[in-house]
mmCIF file of C-alpha atoms in Angstrom:
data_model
loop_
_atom_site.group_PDB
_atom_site.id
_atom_site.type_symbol
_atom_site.label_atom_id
_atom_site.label_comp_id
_atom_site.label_asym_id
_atom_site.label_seq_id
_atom_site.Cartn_x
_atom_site.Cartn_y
_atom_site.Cartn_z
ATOM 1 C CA UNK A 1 -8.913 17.142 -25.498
ATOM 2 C CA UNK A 2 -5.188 18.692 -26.589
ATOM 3 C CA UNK A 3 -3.786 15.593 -25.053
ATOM 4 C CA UNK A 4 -5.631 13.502 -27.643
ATOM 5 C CA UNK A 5 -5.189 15.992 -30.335
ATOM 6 C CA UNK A 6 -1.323 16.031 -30.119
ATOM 7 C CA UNK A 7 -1.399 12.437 -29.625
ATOM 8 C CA UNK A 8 -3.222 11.594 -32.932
ATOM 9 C CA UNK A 9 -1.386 14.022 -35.487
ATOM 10 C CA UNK A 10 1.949 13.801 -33.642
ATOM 11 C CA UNK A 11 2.473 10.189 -32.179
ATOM 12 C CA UNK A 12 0.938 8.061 -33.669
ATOM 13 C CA UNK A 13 -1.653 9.218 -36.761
ATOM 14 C CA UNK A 14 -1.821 5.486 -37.630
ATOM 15 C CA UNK A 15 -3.294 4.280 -34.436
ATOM 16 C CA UNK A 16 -5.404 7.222 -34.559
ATOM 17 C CA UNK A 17 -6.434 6.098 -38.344
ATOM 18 C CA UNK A 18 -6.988 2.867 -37.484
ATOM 19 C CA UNK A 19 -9.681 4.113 -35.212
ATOM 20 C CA UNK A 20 -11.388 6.069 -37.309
ATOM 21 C CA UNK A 21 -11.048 3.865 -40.461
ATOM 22 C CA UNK A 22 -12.906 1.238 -38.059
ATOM 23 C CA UNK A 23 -15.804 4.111 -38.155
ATOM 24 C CA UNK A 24 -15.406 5.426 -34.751
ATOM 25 C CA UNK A 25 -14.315 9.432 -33.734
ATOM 26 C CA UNK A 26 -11.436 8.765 -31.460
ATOM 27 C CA UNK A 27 -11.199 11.944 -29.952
ATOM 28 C CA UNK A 28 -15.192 11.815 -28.704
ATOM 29 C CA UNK A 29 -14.951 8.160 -27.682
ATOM 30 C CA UNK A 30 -11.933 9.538 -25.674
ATOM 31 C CA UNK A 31 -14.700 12.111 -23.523
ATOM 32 C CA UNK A 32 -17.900 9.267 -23.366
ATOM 33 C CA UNK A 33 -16.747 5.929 -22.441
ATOM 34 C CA UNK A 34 -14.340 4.109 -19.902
ATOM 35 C CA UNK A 35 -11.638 1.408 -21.185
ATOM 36 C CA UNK A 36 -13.755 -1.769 -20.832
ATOM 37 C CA UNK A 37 -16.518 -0.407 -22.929
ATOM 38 C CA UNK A 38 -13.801 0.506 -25.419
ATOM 39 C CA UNK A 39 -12.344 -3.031 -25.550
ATOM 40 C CA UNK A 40 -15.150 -4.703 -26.077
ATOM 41 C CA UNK A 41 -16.252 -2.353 -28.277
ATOM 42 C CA UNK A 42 -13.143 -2.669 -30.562
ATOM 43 C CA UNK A 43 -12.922 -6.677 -30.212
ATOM 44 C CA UNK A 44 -16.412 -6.610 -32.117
ATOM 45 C CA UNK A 45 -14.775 -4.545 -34.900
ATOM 46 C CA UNK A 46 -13.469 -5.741 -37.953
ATOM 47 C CA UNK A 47 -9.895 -5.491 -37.244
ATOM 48 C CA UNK A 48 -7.103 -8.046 -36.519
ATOM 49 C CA UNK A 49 -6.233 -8.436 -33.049
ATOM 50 C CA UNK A 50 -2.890 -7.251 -32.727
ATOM 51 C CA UNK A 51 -4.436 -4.462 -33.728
ATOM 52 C CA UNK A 52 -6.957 -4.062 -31.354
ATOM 53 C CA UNK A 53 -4.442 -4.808 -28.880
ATOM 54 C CA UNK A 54 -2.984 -2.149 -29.788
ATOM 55 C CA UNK A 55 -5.416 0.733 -30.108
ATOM 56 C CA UNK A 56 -6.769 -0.462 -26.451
ATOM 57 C CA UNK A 57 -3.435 -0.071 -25.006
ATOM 58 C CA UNK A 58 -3.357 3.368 -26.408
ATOM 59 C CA UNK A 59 -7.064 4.230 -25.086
ATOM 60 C CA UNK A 60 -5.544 3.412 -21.384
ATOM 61 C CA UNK A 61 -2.481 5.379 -21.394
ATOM 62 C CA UNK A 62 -4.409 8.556 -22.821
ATOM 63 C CA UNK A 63 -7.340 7.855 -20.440
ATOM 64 C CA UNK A 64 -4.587 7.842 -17.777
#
């Protein structure tokens, strides 16, 4: 969980707010599902895609 901590108030706080404005708890998601569930899960959200893109790419380098 410190990985994601550092990366959401040090990296990148906007990706990290762009989760949660999209009404999910990025660091718990981070613990409880795998990358596909993720994506799809964020393509059914209200964002733009580029945006998605974006936060999904982050999920799988922080999954690892």
């Amino acid at each position: 969980m410190a990985k994601v901590s550092s990366f959401t108030k040090k990296e990148s706080p906007k990706v990290a707010l762009k989760v949660s404005k999209s009404g999910m708890e990025f660091e718990s998601l981070m613990c409880k599902i795998d990358v596909a569930s993720f994506s799809r899960m964020m393509s059914k959200s209200n964002l733009p895609t580029p945006e998605v893109r974006e936060i999904v790419q982050v999920f799988k380098e922080l999954k690892g």
